[in-house]
Short mmCIF file of C-alpha atoms in Angstrom, two decimals:
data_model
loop_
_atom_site.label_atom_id
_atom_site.label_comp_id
_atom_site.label_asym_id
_atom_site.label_seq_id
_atom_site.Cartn_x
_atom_site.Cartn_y
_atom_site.Cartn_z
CA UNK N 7 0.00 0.00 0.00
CA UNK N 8 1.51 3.55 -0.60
CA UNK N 9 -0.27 6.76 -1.65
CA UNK N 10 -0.55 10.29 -3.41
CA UNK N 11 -1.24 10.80 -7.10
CA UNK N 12 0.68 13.60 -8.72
CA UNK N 13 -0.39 15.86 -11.90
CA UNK N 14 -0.65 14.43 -14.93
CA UNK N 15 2.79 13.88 -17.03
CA UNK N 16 3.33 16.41 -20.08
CA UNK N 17 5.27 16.16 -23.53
CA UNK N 18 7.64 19.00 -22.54
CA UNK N 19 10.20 17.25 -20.32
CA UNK N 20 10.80 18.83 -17.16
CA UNK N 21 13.70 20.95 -16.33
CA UNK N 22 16.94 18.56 -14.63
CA UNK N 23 18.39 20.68 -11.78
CA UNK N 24 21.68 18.91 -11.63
CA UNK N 25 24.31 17.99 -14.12
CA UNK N 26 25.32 14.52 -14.73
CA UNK N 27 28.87 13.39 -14.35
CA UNK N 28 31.40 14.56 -16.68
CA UNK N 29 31.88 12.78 -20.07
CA UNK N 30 28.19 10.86 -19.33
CA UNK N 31 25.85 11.16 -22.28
CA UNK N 32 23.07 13.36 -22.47
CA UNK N 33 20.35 12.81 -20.09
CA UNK N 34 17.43 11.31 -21.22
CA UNK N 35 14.07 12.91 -20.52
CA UNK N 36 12.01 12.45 -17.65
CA UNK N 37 8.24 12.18 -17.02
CA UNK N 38 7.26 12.52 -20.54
CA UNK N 39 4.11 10.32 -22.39
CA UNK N 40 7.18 8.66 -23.66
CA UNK N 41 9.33 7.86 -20.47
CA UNK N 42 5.96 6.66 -18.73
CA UNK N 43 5.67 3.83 -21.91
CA UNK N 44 8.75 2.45 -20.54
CA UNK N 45 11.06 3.98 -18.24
CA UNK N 46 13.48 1.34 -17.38
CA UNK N 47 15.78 2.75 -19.94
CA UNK N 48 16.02 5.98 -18.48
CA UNK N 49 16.62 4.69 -15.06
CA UNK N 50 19.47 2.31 -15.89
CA UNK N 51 21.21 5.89 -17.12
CA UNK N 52 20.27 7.62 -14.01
CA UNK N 53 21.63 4.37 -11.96
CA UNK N 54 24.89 4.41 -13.55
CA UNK N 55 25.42 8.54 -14.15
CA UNK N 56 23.47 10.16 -11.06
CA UNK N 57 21.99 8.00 -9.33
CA UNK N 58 20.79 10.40 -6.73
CA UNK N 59 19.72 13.13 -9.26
CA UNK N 60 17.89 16.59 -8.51
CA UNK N 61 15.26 17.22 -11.42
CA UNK N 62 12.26 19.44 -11.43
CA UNK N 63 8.57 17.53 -11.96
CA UNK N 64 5.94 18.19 -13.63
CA UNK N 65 4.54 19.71 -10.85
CA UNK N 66 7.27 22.20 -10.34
CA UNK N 67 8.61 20.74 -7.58
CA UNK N 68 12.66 19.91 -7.20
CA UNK N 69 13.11 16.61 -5.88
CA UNK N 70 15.50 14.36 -5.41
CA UNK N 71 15.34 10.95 -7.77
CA UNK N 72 17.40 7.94 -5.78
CA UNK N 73 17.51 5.35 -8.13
CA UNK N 74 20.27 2.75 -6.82
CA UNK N 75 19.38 -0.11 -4.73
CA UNK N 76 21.73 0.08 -1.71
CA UNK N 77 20.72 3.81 -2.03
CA UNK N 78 17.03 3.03 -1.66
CA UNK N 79 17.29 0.66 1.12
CA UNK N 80 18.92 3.18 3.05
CA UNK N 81 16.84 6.09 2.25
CA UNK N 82 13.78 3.89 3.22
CA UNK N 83 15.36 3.28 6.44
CA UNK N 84 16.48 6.45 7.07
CA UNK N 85 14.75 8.39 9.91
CA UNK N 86 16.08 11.56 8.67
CA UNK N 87 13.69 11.62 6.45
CA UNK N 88 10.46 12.39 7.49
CA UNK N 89 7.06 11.32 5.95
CA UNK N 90 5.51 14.52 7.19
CA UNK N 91 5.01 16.92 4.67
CA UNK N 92 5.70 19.71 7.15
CA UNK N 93 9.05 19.02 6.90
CA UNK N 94 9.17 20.48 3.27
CA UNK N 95 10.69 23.83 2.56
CA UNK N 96 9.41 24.90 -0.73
CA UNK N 97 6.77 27.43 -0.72
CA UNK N 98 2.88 26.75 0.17
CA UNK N 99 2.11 26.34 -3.28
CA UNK N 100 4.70 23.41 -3.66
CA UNK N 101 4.23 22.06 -0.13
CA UNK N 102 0.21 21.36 -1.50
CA UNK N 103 1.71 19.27 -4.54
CA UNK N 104 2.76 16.51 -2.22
CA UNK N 105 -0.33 14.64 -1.41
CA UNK N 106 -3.62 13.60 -1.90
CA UNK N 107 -5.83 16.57 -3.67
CA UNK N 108 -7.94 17.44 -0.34
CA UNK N 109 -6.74 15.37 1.95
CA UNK N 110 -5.50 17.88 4.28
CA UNK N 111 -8.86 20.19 3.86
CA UNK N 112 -10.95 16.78 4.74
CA UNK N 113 -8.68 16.18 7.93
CA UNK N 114 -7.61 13.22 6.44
CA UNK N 115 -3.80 13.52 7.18
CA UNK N 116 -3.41 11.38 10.48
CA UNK N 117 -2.79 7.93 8.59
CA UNK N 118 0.19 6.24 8.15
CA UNK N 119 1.82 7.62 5.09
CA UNK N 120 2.33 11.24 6.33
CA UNK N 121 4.00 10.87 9.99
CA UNK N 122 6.58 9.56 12.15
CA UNK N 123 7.43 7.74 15.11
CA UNK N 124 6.35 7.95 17.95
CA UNK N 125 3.02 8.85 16.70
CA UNK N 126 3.21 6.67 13.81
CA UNK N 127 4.69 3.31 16.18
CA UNK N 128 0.99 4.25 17.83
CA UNK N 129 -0.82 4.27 15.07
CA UNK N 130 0.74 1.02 13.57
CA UNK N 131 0.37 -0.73 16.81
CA UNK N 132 -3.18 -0.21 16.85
CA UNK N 133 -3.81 -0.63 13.33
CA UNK N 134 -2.14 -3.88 13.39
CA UNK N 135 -4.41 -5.24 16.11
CA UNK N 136 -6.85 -4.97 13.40
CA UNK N 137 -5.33 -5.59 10.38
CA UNK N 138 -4.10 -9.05 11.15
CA UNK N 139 -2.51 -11.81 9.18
CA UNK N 140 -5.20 -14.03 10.76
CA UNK N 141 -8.05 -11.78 9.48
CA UNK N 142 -6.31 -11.48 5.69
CA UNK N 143 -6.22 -15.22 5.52
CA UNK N 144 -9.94 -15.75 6.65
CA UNK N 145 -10.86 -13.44 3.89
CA UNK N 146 -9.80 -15.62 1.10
CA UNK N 147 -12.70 -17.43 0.12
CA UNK N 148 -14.28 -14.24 -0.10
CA UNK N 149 -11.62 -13.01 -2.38
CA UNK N 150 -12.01 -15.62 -4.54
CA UNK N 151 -16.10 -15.39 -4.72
CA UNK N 152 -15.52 -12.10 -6.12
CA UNK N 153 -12.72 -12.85 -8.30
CA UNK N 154 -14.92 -15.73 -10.30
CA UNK N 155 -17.97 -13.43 -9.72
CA UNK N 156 -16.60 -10.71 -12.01
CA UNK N 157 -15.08 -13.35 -14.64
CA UNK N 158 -18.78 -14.51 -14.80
CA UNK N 159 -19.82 -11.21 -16.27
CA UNK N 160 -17.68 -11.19 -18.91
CA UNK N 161 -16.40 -14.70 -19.69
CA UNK N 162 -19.25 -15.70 -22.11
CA UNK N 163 -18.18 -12.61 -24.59
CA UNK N 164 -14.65 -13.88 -25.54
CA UNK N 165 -13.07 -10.18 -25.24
CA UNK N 166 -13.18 -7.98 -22.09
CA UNK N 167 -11.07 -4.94 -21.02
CA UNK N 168 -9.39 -6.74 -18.18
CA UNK N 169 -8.37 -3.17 -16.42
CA UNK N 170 -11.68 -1.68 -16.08
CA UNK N 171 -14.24 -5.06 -15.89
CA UNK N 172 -11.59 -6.93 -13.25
CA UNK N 173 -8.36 -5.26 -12.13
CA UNK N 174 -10.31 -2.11 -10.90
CA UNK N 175 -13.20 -3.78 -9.02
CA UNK N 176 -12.22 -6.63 -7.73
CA UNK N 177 -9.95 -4.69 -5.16
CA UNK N 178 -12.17 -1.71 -4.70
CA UNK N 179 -15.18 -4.51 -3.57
CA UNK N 180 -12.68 -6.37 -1.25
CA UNK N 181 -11.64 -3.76 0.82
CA UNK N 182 -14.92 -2.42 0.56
CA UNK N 183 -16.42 -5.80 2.35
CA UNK N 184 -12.96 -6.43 4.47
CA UNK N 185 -13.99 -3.02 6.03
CA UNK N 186 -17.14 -3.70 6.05
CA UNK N 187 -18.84 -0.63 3.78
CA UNK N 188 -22.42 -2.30 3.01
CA UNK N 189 -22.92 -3.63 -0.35
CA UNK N 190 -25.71 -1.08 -1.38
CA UNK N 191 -22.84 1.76 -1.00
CA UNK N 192 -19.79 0.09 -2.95
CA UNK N 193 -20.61 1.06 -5.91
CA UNK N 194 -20.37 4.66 -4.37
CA UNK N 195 -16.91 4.07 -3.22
CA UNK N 196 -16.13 2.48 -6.93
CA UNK N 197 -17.33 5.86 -8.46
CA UNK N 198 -15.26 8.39 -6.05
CA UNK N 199 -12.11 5.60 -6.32
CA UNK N 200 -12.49 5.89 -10.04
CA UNK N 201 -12.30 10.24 -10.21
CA UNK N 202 -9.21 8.99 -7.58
CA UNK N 203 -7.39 6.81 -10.25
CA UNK N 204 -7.97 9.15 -13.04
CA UNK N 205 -5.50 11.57 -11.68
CA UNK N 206 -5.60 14.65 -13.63
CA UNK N 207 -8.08 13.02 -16.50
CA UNK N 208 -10.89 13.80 -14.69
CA UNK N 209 -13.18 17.29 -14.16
CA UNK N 210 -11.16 19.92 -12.51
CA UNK N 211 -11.13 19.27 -8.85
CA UNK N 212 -12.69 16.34 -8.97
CA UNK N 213 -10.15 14.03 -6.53
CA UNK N 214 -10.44 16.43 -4.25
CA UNK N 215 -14.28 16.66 -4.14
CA UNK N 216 -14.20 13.24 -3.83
CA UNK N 217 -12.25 12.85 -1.06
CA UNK N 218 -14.60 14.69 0.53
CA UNK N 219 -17.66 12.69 -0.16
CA UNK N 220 -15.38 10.16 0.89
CA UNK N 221 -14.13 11.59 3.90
CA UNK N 222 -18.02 12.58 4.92
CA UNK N 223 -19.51 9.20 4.03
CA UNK N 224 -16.40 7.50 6.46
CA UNK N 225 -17.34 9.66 9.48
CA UNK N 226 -20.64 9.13 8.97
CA UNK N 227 -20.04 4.90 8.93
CA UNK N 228 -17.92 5.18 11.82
CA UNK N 229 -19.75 6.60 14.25
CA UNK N 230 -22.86 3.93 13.04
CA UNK N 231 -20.36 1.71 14.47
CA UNK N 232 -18.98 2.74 17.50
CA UNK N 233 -23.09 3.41 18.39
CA UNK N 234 -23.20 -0.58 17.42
CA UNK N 235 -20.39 -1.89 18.95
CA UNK N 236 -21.18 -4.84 21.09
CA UNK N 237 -18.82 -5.26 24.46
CA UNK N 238 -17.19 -8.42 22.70
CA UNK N 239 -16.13 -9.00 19.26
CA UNK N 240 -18.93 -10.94 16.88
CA UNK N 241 -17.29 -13.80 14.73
CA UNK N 242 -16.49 -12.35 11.16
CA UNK N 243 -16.26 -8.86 12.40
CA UNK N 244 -15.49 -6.31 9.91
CA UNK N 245 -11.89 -4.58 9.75
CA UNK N 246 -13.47 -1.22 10.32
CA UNK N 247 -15.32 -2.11 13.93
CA UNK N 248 -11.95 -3.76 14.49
CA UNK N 249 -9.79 -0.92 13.92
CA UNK N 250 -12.90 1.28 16.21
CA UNK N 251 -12.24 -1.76 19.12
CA UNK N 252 -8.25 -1.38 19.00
CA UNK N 253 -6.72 -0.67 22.17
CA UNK N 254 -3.21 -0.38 23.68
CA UNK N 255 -2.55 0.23 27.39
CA UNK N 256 -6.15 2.12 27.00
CA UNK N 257 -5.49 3.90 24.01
CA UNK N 258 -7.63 3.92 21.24
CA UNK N 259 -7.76 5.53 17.69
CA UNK N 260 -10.04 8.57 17.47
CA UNK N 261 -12.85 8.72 14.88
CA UNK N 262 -10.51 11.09 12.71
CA UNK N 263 -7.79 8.86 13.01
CA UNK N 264 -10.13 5.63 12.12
CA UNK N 265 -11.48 7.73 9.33
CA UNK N 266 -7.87 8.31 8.06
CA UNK N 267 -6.61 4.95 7.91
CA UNK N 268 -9.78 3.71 6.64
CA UNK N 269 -9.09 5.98 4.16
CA UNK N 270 -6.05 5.77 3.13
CA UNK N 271 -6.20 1.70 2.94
CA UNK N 272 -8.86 2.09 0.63
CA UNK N 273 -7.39 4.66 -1.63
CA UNK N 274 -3.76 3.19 -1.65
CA UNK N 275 -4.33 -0.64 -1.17
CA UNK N 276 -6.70 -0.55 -4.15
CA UNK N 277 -4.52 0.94 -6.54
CA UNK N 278 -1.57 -0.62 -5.91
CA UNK N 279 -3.49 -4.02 -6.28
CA UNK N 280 -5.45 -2.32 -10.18
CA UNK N 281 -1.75 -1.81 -10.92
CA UNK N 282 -0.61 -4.94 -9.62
CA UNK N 283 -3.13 -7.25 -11.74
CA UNK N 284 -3.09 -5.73 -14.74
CA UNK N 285 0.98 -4.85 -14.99
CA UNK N 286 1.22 -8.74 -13.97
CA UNK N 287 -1.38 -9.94 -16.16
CA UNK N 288 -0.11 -7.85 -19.22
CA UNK N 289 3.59 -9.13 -18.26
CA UNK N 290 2.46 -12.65 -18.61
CA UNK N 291 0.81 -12.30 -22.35
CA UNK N 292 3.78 -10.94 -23.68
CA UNK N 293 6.03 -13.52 -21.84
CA UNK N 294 4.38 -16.57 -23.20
CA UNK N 295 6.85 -18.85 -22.08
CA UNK N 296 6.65 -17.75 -18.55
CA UNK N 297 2.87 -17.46 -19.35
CA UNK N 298 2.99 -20.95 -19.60
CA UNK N 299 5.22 -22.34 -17.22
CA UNK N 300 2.43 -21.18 -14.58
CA UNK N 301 -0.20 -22.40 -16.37
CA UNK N 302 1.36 -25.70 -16.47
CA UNK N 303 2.45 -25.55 -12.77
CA UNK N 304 -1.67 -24.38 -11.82
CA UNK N 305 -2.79 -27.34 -13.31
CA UNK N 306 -0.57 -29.65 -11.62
CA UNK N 307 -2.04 -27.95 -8.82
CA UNK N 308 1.64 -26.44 -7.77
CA UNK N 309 0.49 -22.86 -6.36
CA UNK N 310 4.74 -22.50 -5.54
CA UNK N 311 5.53 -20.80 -8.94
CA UNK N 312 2.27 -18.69 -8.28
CA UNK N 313 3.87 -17.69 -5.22
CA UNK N 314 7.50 -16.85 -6.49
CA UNK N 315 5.80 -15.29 -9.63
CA UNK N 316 3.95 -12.35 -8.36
CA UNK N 317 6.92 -11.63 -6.33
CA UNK N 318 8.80 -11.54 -9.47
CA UNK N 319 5.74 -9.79 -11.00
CA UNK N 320 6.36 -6.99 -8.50
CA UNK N 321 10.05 -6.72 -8.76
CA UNK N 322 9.70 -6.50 -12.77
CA UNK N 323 7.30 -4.13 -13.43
CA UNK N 324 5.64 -3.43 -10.14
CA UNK N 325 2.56 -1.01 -8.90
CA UNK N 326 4.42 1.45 -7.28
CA UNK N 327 7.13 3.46 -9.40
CA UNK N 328 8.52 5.27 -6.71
CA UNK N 329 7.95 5.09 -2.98
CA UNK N 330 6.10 8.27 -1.16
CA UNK N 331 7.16 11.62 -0.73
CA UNK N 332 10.25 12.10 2.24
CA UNK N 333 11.65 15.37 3.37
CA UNK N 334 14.85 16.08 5.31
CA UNK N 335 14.71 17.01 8.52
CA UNK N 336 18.66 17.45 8.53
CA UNK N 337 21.50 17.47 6.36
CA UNK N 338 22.50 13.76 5.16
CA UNK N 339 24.27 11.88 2.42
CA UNK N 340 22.55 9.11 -0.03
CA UNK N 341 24.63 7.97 -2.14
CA UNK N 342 27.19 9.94 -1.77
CA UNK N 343 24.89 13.27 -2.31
CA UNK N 344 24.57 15.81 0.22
CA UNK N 345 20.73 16.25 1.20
CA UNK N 346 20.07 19.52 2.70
CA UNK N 347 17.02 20.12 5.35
CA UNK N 348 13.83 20.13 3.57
CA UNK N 349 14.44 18.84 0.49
CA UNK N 350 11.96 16.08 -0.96
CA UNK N 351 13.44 12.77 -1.84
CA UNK N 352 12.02 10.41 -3.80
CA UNK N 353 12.96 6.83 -3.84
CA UNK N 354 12.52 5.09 -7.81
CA UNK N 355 11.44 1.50 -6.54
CA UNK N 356 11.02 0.89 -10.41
CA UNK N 357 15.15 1.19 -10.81
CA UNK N 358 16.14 -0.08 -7.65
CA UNK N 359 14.56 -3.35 -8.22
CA UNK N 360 16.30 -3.33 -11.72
CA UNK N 361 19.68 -2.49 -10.63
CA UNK N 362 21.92 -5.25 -11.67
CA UNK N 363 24.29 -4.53 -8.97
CA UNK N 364 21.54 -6.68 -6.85
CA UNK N 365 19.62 -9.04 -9.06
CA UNK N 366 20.94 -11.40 -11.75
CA UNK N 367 19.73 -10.34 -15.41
CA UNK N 368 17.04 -7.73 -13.96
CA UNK N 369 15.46 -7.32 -16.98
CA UNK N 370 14.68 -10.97 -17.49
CA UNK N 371 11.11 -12.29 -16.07
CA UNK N 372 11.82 -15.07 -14.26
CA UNK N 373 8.72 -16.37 -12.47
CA UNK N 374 10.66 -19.12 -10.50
CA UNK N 375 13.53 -16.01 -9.13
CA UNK N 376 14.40 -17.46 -5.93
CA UNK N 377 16.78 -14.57 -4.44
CA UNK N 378 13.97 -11.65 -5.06
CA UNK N 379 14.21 -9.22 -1.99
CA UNK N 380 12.51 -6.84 -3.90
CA UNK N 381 11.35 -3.41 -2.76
CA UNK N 382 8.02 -3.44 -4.32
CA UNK N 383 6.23 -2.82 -1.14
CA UNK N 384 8.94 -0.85 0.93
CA UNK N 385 11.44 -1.35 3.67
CA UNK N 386 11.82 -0.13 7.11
CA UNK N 387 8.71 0.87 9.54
CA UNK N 388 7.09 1.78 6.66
CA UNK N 389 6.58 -1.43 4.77
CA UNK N 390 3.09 -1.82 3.02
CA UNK N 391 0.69 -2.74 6.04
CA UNK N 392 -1.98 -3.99 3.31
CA UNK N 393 0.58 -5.99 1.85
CA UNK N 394 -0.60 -9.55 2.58
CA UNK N 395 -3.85 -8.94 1.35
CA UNK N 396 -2.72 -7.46 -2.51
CA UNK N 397 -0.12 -10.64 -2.24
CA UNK N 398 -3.86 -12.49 -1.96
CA UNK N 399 -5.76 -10.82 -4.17
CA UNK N 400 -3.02 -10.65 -6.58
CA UNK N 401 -2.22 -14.37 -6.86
CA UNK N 402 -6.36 -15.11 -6.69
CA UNK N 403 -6.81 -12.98 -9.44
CA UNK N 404 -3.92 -14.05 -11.99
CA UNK N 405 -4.34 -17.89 -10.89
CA UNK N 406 -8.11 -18.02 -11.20
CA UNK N 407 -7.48 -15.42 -14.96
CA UNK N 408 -5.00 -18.00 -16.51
CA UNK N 409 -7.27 -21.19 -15.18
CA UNK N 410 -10.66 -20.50 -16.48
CA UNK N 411 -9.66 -18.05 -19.61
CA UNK N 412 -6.43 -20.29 -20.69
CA UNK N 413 -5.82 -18.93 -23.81
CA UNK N 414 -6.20 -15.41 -22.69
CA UNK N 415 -4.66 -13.10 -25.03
CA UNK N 416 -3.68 -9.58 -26.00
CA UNK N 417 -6.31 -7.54 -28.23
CA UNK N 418 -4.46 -4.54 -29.01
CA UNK N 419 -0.68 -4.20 -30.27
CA UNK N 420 1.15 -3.12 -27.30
CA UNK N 421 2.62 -0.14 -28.49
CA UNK N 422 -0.73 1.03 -28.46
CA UNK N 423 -1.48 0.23 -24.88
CA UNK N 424 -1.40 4.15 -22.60
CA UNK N 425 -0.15 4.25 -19.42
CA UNK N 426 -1.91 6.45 -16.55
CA UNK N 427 -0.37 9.31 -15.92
CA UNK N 428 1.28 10.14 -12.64
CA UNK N 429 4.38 9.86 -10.38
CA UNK N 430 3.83 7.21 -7.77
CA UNK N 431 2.22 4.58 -9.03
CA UNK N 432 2.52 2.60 -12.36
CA UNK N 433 -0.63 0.98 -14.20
CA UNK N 434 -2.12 0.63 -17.75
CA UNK N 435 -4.82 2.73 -18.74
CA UNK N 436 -6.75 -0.35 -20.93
CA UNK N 437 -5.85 -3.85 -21.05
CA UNK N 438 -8.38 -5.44 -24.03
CA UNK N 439 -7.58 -8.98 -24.48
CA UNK N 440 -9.54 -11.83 -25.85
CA UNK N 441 -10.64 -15.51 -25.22
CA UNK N 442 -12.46 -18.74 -25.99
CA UNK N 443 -15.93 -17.76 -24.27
CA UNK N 444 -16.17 -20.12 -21.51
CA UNK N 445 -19.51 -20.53 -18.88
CA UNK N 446 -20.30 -18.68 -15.59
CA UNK N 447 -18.39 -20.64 -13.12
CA UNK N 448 -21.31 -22.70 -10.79
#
């Protein structure tokens, strides 16, 4: 799970701040319709000629890239740099390009993506009593009933666009239920996830308005269900009378805190997991020999490659392009670049998990990569909380995808294929692809 969309990319290339070393060729450009096709190539350049590099985005903010595994680990470790955006020294205007549209107007900024220990080892501790491996795994069957639920809709017609009938709903409705939103209002949270996801292709204003409806609906829930809580927990209890119940040593989490992480698990956990089906699923068509491999392996009923796949799915082309936004709270030195207080850094998960300093052949898919400490989903306190259950839906999703549709296949030449635009996160627009027609599932 990680967090804010940023404005849309634009043709011009924004402005690099910094000059590469001496003798290095040119640098290539950054953020451009181009560069968000494929931007591997442009980060191996950046990992071998700056690979902590000061560039301007397309939001007209400096911040610094850090592209370099070792570099990454560290900076993700670092408690230097702060996840609160207070910590930022550019001017108000630039400050309000850091985060959600409106999430700071809908006192949404309490969650776990914009502070710091101690409050955040608080918030973590009590989230966690929630959000439990034991209550991810108990929500598998219920995972999977969806997943087949929305192939049924669309596996009699032999084509589908896989983004927006499966990769988009499938984890908006599961965190939807895992919280425990009733199913008469989902389709409400699909709509305001959907202006969410669109970035800046949507009406003016339009994330941040619905944030708000968002933000209004969630305070609105909660307090339904801190009237309704019973003195001990029912059987099946949902995540969000869980995370109401959560006490340490007599603390609890207040209703704007609740509202916040309820929040931000359901607008970060479902994108990363849109992104994470669809960059996986596209991966696999146009590695057919992978492709296969798992195929083969799922019918032998040998869920290990599944396993080691979407881990190698994540490291390859993952969700989450670069992690969220960090600010220096003191001078300090990534990568052998001095950081001075209040600068933004920016870590590229995308090239650290290619760097070939760390991995064998990084730009090989290998489904059955064994030695794949990837950084997909963080490092340090802030590792993805949600993480376990987009590892679930993830695997549910391409398993059940390659099972009933088997010859699934591309419908569009890939070159034609449009990426969102955006800075954190990475995820296709459209994914049309075709297939046998094959019955509802009974």
């Amino acid at each position: 799970m990680t967090d804010q969309p940023t404005p849309t990319p634009t043709p011009r290339p924004p402005e690099s701040t910094e000059d590469p070393a001496p003798g290095a060729p040119p640098a290539p450009a950054l953020f451009t319709w181009e560069f968000a096709t494929d931007p591997y190539p442009a980060y191996a350049w950046l990992r071998e000629h700056a690979p902590v590099h000061r560039t301007r985005l397309p939001s007209g903010v400096e911040a610094w890239l850090v592209t370099r595994y070792a570099d990454a680990k560290q900076a993700l470790a670092e408690p230097r740099l702060s996840k609160n955006p207070a910590h930022h020294d550019g001017p108000a205007h630039a400050r309000g390009r850091t985060g959600i549209p409106g999430e700071r107007k809908a006192e949404l900024m309490t969650h776990l993506l914009n502070i710091d220990p101690p409050d955040h080892t608080r918030l973590r501790r009590l989230v966690s009593k929630a959000f439990t491996p034991r209550r991810v795994a108990e929500f598998t069957p219920r995972v999977q009933e969806l997943t087949d639920g929305l192939i049924d809709r669309f596996a009699a017609d032999g084509e589908a666009d896989l983004i927006h009938d499966f990769a988009f709903p499938l984890p908006i409705y599961a965190i939807c239920d895992l919280l425990g939103v009733p199913r008469e209002d989902q389709d409400d949270f699909r709509d305001w996830a959907g202006m969410m996801i669109r970035h800046g292709g949507g009406p003016r204003g339009g994330v941040a308005r619905s944030v708000k409806k968002m933000r209004g609906y969630l305070a609105d829930l909660i307090h339904r269900k801190r009237e309704a809580l019973t003195a001990e927990a029912a059987p099946g209890e949902d995540l969000l009378s869980g995370l109401i119940r959560a006490s340490d040593h007599g603390e609890h989490l207040t209703e704007n805190e609740a509202a916040a992480m309820a929040f931000i698990l359901l607008f970060a956990g479902f994108e990363t997991t849109v992104n994470l089906i669809g960059n996986g699923t596209y991966a696999l068509l146009t590695h057919p020999e992978q492709r296969h491999r798992l195929q083969s392996a799922l019918a032998a009923g040998d869920r290990t490659l599944l396993e080691t796949g979407v881990e190698e799915l994540l490291r390859y082309d993952g969700p989450v392009e670069l992690a969220t936004w960090r600010f220096a709270t003191e001078p300090l030195t990534v990568g052998g670049q001095d950081i001075a207080p209040g600068d933004p850094v920016l870590v590229v998960l995308a090239a650290a998990d290619r760097d070939p300093a760390r991995f064998t052949d990084p730009d090989v898919l290998d489904l059955s990569r064994r030695d794949n400490q990837h950084l997909g989903y963080g490092h340090g306190i802030h590792y993805c909380l949600g993480a376990p259950l987009a590892r679930l839906e993830g695997q549910t999703a391409l398993a059940t995808l390659l099972t009933r549709l088997p010859d699934l296949r591309l419908a569009a030449d890939p070159a034609e294929l449009r990426w969102r635009g955006g800075l954190i996160m990475r995820g296709l627009r459209t994914l049309p692809v075709a297939f046998s027609s094959s019955p509802p599932k009974r």
